[in-house]
Amino acid sequence: MTAPRITIVGASLAGLRTAEAVHAALPAARITLVGDEPLAPYNRPPLSKEAAETLARDTTAREAVFGKLLLRSKLSPAALSLRLGSGAVALEPGGVRLADGALVPGERVIAATGLRPRRLPLPGAEARRHVLRSFDDLVRLAPSLRPGARMVVIGGGFIGCEIAATGRKLGLEATIVEPSPQPMLRALGPRVAAAMAALHRAHGVVLLTGRSVAGFSDEGVILDDGQALAAEVIVEALGSHPNVEWLAGSGADLRDGVLVDDRMVAPGAEGLMAVGDVARFVNPLFGPEARRTEHWCVPGQTAKRVGETLAAEAAGTALATRFAPMPSFWSDQHGMRLQAFGAPSLADACRVLEGELSLVGRAPVIVEYLRGGEPVGVLGLGANPAALAKARARLDAALTETLTA
Amino acid sequence: MKVDVDMSICLLHGQCVIAAPQVFSFDDDGGLVWVAEVDEAQRADVEAAADACPEQAILLG
């Protein structure tokens, strides 16, 4: 048998971890990792936090900042062929067509193409408008993060709240415009979101909730009620689109990412798998609905599953376990760590296990999230890691019980 | 094999405690403690812990 050629599209955390998992499962496989950015795989969460702060304070520190983001790889250059600087445009029989015209062969193609930021489809203020997904985005944004500058963040999700908090730390004026009644409402639920809103206000962030952006002027942003907000820096933090256009016509279900089964294989598209932010899959811990999950942990978890699938295929055996990864995510805002396990966004109620929500940012708080009375998530806000680890272990036990029930 | 954690970059996410609970744990004050020398049987767990660290703070030797 000749060594299989496996092409992974997306030189990201998901792409790199998948390459490592493929190599561990099939040591003879010839693995190519394709990326549209000219950079080797790097870590994105610090872009709105530490990396933004460091690069804003010293815009010449680009190499040092990137050096910290760069992901260490267990693979030698011989085991992994990196093809950077040209993205995939189409899946063709036999391989992946790149923007530069080349065809990268692969009997098996693994999509790790992730997301791109949504933009407001409104003209104006182009030079002041930013997004924050890539290192290049940060390099463009950092010089405008100057003390005293006025920053308007459009969208009060995690990225928006993080960059607003970083802006305040750097001495900017920061305003968040968010159409829903609270920031991070969908992710955290109304009670915790209200507490986080209070924390942002206490740190000088102006929160304009229930408002949206109607347009841009030369001076800044114009809201739906006609109010003008002057801003030297505008950050669009409106969520993301999955990068699936290159898979059009492949046969895969591309409604909101790439639908994959329990093995990370895309039904309908021969030889296609997907991992990371772009993969939509059923997690039996949370019921029968397939979802995409935009957490840092997902690339590692889905990559590991690809390795298990390929190893089982090579051995001619069935997969020994179900794919039921425990989600987790974190955020750092105003010097406080939020850390969640499970799926708080699916909850219909929450209860405070430790501390008080009115003290968020001043004292540790742990919140349990419930759906239909059953635990579905846990969140620590400035919590003691040991106490949170215990709450997480209880959640893990409860969710695993539903799995086997 | 040797296990070390660069505490100057560790932010106490606790992913290592989940991935390799026999090697990494929190003390009652929430500080991270770990076993500095583990045997080869634990390599897979320890490597999973290093991969799961969002700060790449775990150093294996």
XYZ file of C-alpha atoms in Angstrom:
466
model
C 0.000 0.000 0.000
C 1.355 3.425 -0.897
C 1.494 6.085 1.748
C -1.785 8.029 1.764
C -1.672 11.721 0.902
C -3.639 13.797 3.351
C -4.189 17.489 2.758
C -5.330 19.701 5.601
C -6.750 23.067 4.583
C -6.259 25.802 7.178
C -2.859 26.431 8.797
C -4.442 27.149 12.148
C -4.454 25.569 15.590
C -6.983 23.073 14.204
C -4.842 22.391 11.145
C -1.667 21.875 13.136
C -3.230 19.648 15.791
C -4.896 17.619 13.038
C -1.566 17.176 11.247
C -0.064 15.897 14.499
C -2.983 13.524 15.077
C -2.820 12.212 11.493
C 0.909 11.638 11.787
C 0.469 9.749 15.057
C -2.269 7.556 13.536
C -0.637 7.012 10.130
C 3.115 7.603 10.454
C 3.666 6.941 6.730
C 1.066 9.467 5.567
C 2.309 12.378 3.465
C 0.700 15.385 5.085
C 0.358 18.838 3.566
C -0.988 21.790 5.523
C -2.331 24.593 3.341
C -2.894 28.120 4.647
C -3.962 31.409 3.080
C -1.981 33.514 5.553
C 1.792 33.617 4.991
C 2.320 32.749 8.675
C 2.885 29.405 10.360
C 0.044 28.306 12.673
C -0.390 30.644 15.639
C -2.601 31.145 18.649
C -5.438 33.666 18.234
C -6.973 34.297 21.687
C -4.244 36.763 22.799
C -4.948 38.993 19.758
C -7.668 40.851 21.671
C -5.819 40.721 25.000
C -2.091 40.446 25.873
C -0.833 40.630 22.282
C -2.939 43.741 21.587
C -1.680 45.400 24.750
C 1.984 44.606 24.067
C 1.893 45.635 20.414
C -0.042 48.840 21.171
C 2.577 49.860 23.741
C 5.427 49.084 21.354
C 4.454 48.803 17.699
C 8.006 47.723 16.841
C 7.578 44.556 18.957
C 5.944 42.687 16.096
C 8.378 39.787 15.953
C 8.461 39.285 19.701
C 4.656 39.329 19.870
C 4.309 36.868 17.012
C 6.977 34.658 18.558
C 4.765 34.234 21.609
C 1.734 33.401 19.475
C 3.509 30.865 17.271
C 2.359 27.334 18.074
C 5.022 24.783 18.901
C 4.767 21.723 16.734
C 5.653 18.160 17.575
C 6.192 17.433 13.869
C 9.514 17.698 12.125
C 9.610 19.599 8.805
C 10.062 16.221 7.119
C 6.770 14.935 8.507
C 4.713 17.954 7.498
C 4.766 19.966 4.319
C 3.581 23.544 4.934
C 2.169 25.415 1.955
C 1.456 28.951 3.086
C 0.259 32.129 1.442
C -2.402 30.778 -0.887
C -5.842 29.641 0.249
C -8.036 26.871 -1.113
C -10.569 27.843 -3.751
C -12.067 24.469 -4.653
C -12.192 20.813 -3.745
C -11.558 18.842 -6.921
C -11.328 15.137 -7.636
C -7.827 14.263 -6.482
C -7.060 17.302 -4.384
C -7.440 20.920 -3.429
C -7.174 23.793 -5.897
C -5.406 26.869 -4.496
C -5.849 30.541 -5.293
C -2.462 30.543 -7.039
C -3.716 27.852 -9.433
C -1.807 24.892 -7.987
C -3.490 21.578 -7.229
C -2.404 19.998 -3.936
C -3.127 16.289 -4.214
C -4.848 14.401 -1.441
C -6.959 11.270 -1.281
C -8.249 12.663 1.941
C -8.918 16.344 2.573
C -9.533 17.782 6.010
C -11.200 21.186 6.245
C -9.805 23.383 9.013
C -10.626 26.669 7.311
C -12.213 28.280 10.354
C -14.024 31.594 10.265
C -13.727 35.116 9.000
C -15.177 38.168 10.697
C -18.566 39.484 9.639
C -18.444 43.064 8.391
C -21.180 45.671 8.389
C -22.219 46.122 4.765
C -22.110 49.900 5.084
C -19.646 52.266 3.439
C -17.578 54.983 5.112
C -14.744 55.510 7.628
C -12.831 52.622 6.015
C -9.442 53.761 7.330
C -10.705 53.710 10.925
C -12.578 50.420 10.741
C -10.974 47.220 11.982
C -11.690 43.580 12.652
C -9.674 41.289 14.900
C -9.195 37.738 13.725
C -5.690 37.507 12.299
C -2.250 38.710 13.308
C -2.348 41.094 10.328
C -5.581 42.561 11.701
C -3.796 43.272 14.983
C -0.750 44.779 13.274
C -3.096 47.184 11.486
C -5.082 47.987 14.643
C -2.306 48.329 17.233
C -0.901 51.761 16.216
C -4.330 53.351 16.711
C -4.683 52.027 20.272
C -3.247 55.234 21.765
C -4.109 56.742 25.146
C -6.956 59.217 24.815
C -8.176 57.843 21.476
C -11.885 57.176 21.195
C -12.758 53.566 20.332
C -16.200 52.374 19.316
C -16.660 48.616 19.383
C -19.583 47.346 17.333
C -20.806 44.137 18.932
C -20.707 43.131 22.590
C -19.640 39.509 22.279
C -16.414 38.150 23.742
C -14.017 39.700 21.215
C -15.779 43.053 21.473
C -15.773 43.033 25.266
C -12.134 41.922 25.390
C -10.843 44.603 23.037
C -12.907 47.251 24.867
C -11.357 46.139 28.163
C -7.873 46.147 26.596
C -8.592 49.627 25.226
C -9.505 50.909 28.683
C -6.305 49.418 30.097
C -4.358 51.287 27.419
C -6.090 54.571 28.301
C -8.579 54.780 25.447
C -12.177 55.838 25.748
C -14.245 52.776 24.895
C -17.885 52.487 23.842
C -19.617 49.212 22.984
C -22.683 49.312 20.728
C -24.711 46.120 21.125
C -28.225 45.502 19.757
C -29.276 43.065 22.493
C -30.055 44.215 26.048
C -26.746 43.001 27.558
C -23.245 42.188 26.335
C -22.428 38.458 25.950
C -26.108 37.736 26.547
C -26.402 34.647 24.374
C -23.258 33.062 25.805
C -23.769 33.871 29.490
C -27.521 34.362 30.023
C -29.250 37.495 31.388
C -28.123 37.416 35.026
C -24.418 36.929 34.436
C -24.470 39.228 31.388
C -25.985 41.981 33.545
C -23.221 41.487 36.110
C -20.603 41.677 33.349
C -22.247 44.855 32.023
C -21.866 46.379 35.492
C -18.193 45.348 35.559
C -17.571 47.012 32.191
C -19.321 50.202 33.301
C -17.318 50.226 36.551
C -14.179 50.202 34.397
C -15.340 53.145 32.363
C -16.684 51.350 29.285
C -19.751 53.103 27.859
C -22.270 50.388 27.009
C -24.940 51.362 24.520
C -27.210 48.315 24.506
C -30.372 47.932 22.471
C -28.697 50.114 19.824
C -27.209 49.423 16.460
C -25.078 51.150 13.849
C -26.875 52.782 10.929
C -23.853 54.204 9.135
C -20.370 55.681 9.207
C -19.258 59.276 8.778
C -15.798 60.776 8.387
C -15.752 61.306 12.170
C -17.003 57.937 13.321
C -20.223 56.018 13.781
C -23.884 56.981 13.429
C -26.379 54.982 15.473
C -29.889 53.891 14.530
C -31.429 56.809 16.443
C -29.233 59.344 14.665
C -26.720 59.793 17.500
C -23.197 60.384 16.211
C -20.230 58.844 18.062
C -16.876 60.346 17.196
C -14.210 57.649 17.011
C -10.637 57.407 15.814
C -10.850 53.602 16.138
C -13.814 51.452 15.181
C -13.740 47.706 15.779
C -16.365 45.532 14.108
C -16.855 42.541 16.397
C -20.053 41.118 14.966
C -19.269 37.427 14.954
C -18.047 35.334 12.058
C -18.811 33.407 8.888
C -17.512 29.855 8.369
C -15.096 29.620 5.432
C -16.834 26.959 3.373
C -17.168 28.554 -0.067
C -14.287 26.449 -1.413
C -16.363 23.335 -0.661
C -19.351 24.402 -2.802
C -20.494 21.471 -4.929
C -18.579 18.928 -2.834
C -21.757 17.263 -1.659
C -21.153 18.168 1.980
C -23.903 19.871 3.993
C -22.594 23.444 4.233
C -25.407 25.100 6.156
C -23.448 26.842 8.923
C -20.052 25.203 8.543
C -19.380 21.636 7.407
C -21.658 18.979 8.864
C -19.631 16.009 10.081
C -20.579 12.763 11.761
C -19.217 11.187 14.928
C -16.004 10.337 13.002
C -15.474 13.932 11.715
C -16.354 12.673 8.210
C -18.615 14.871 6.067
C -21.569 12.809 4.806
C -22.071 13.237 1.073
C -18.492 14.264 0.265
C -16.184 11.337 -0.362
C -12.908 11.679 1.548
C -13.735 14.993 3.247
C -13.391 15.550 6.983
C -13.673 18.772 9.000
C -12.289 20.007 12.305
C -12.274 23.085 14.505
C -14.522 26.150 14.249
C -15.827 25.165 10.836
C -17.053 21.689 11.856
C -20.686 21.242 12.829
C -21.336 18.069 14.788
C -23.649 16.459 17.307
C -22.251 16.421 20.822
C -24.322 13.765 22.631
C -23.615 15.513 25.944
C -26.087 18.194 24.829
C -28.721 16.419 22.759
C -29.249 15.496 19.119
C -28.724 18.854 17.412
C -25.552 19.455 15.366
C -23.770 22.695 16.313
C -20.612 24.562 15.551
C -18.645 25.572 18.632
C -16.217 28.474 18.460
C -14.039 27.606 21.447
C -10.273 27.218 21.595
C -10.595 23.633 22.865
C -12.534 22.372 19.832
C -9.578 22.228 17.405
C -7.670 19.929 19.762
C -10.695 17.750 20.492
C -11.781 17.348 16.862
C -8.181 16.780 15.719
C -7.810 13.982 18.231
C -11.015 12.437 16.884
C -9.644 12.514 13.332
C -6.636 10.594 14.615
C -8.884 8.006 16.270
C -10.944 7.635 13.091
C -7.919 7.155 10.831
C -6.283 4.717 13.243
C -9.484 2.662 13.443
C -9.849 2.666 9.645
C -6.252 1.539 9.218
C -6.779 -1.263 11.732
C -10.135 -2.203 10.206
C -11.883 -1.755 13.528
C -14.807 0.353 14.693
C -14.301 3.438 16.845
C -14.255 2.356 20.466
C -15.842 5.494 21.926
C -18.477 8.075 21.081
C -17.326 11.612 20.380
C -18.605 13.625 23.339
C -16.062 16.339 24.122
C -16.503 18.622 27.122
C -16.504 22.212 25.840
C -14.637 24.898 27.715
C -13.898 28.532 27.066
C -12.349 31.457 28.816
C -12.096 35.201 28.560
C -10.099 37.864 30.379
C -11.759 41.244 30.907
C -10.673 44.035 33.230
C -8.189 41.756 34.961
C -10.829 39.126 35.677
C -10.868 35.598 34.303
C -14.130 34.090 33.100
C -13.895 30.363 32.631
C -16.711 28.114 31.512
C -17.209 24.410 31.073
C -20.129 22.751 29.313
C -22.635 24.803 27.344
C -23.977 27.786 29.337
C -25.556 29.150 26.143
C -28.025 26.237 26.131
C -29.260 26.920 29.676
C -32.691 28.246 30.627
C -31.739 29.050 34.227
C -28.711 29.544 36.411
C -27.905 29.511 40.093
C -25.020 30.989 41.988
C -22.982 28.282 43.724
C -20.415 30.551 45.315
C -20.181 34.306 45.898
C -22.614 36.942 44.670
C -23.185 38.294 41.157
C -23.246 41.856 42.530
C -19.590 41.327 43.499
C -18.328 40.163 40.083
C -14.811 41.480 39.627
C -14.333 42.000 43.367
C -14.851 38.511 44.770
C -14.894 34.986 43.303
C -18.192 33.807 41.834
C -19.176 30.371 40.513
C -22.428 29.927 38.609
C -24.106 26.702 37.555
C -26.235 26.655 34.404
C -29.300 24.434 34.106
C -31.494 23.261 31.252
C -34.788 21.699 32.248
C -33.422 21.522 35.787
C -30.342 19.503 34.766
C -26.786 20.909 34.915
C -25.515 21.912 31.490
C -22.634 24.254 32.325
C -20.570 25.934 34.993
C -18.876 29.334 34.951
C -16.240 30.852 37.185
C -15.793 34.620 37.381
C -12.520 35.395 39.087
C -12.968 31.992 40.743
C -10.384 29.982 42.641
C -9.185 27.391 40.082
C -9.390 24.609 42.661
C -13.032 25.403 43.513
C -13.910 25.691 39.827
C -12.176 22.381 39.055
C -14.428 20.696 41.631
C -17.550 22.244 40.069
C -16.348 21.125 36.641
C -15.824 17.564 37.865
C -19.418 17.488 39.176
C -20.679 18.785 35.821
C -18.628 16.184 33.983
C -20.149 13.416 36.098
C -23.691 14.734 35.582
C -23.292 15.101 31.796
C -21.658 11.685 31.434
C -24.582 10.192 33.321
C -27.040 11.626 30.759
C -24.878 10.106 28.047
C -25.152 6.601 29.416
C -28.754 6.943 30.624
C 10.310 12.022 31.450
C 10.598 15.478 32.997
C 7.658 17.836 33.349
C 7.977 21.528 33.996
C 5.587 24.465 33.864
C 6.737 27.977 33.063
C 4.851 29.772 35.825
C 5.729 33.136 34.288
C 3.281 32.388 31.464
C 0.839 29.927 33.122
C -2.566 31.585 33.558
C -4.167 28.735 35.530
C -6.634 27.669 32.840
C -6.547 24.231 34.425
C -6.717 22.288 31.150
C -3.707 20.204 32.238
C -5.508 19.231 35.441
C -8.306 17.824 33.283
C -6.039 16.101 30.758
C -3.573 14.539 33.213
C -5.032 14.619 36.738
C -2.377 12.226 38.086
C 0.324 14.713 37.136
C -1.231 18.183 37.511
C -3.505 19.437 40.281
C -4.536 22.559 42.135
C -3.732 23.042 45.776
C -6.423 24.476 48.053
C -5.252 28.019 47.356
C -5.704 27.462 43.626
C -1.977 27.195 42.889
C -0.823 24.685 40.257
C 1.262 21.759 41.440
C 2.701 18.988 39.290
C 4.824 15.868 39.384
C 8.239 16.818 37.998
C 9.298 13.327 36.901
C 6.786 10.861 35.446
C 7.226 7.479 33.856
C 6.758 6.724 30.168
C 3.335 5.180 30.764
C 2.022 8.680 31.376
C 3.530 10.200 28.247
C 0.249 10.310 26.287
C -1.590 12.072 29.123
C 1.195 14.558 29.700
C 1.466 15.342 25.989
C -2.307 15.833 25.858
C -1.963 18.241 28.784
C 0.753 20.200 26.995
C -1.405 20.391 23.842
C -4.416 21.544 25.850
C -2.514 24.408 27.488
C -3.650 27.647 25.821
C -0.446 29.376 26.949
C 1.979 26.609 25.845
C 3.400 26.793 29.360
C 4.102 23.075 29.804
C 7.613 21.954 28.959
C 8.391 18.270 28.521
C 11.885 16.842 28.587
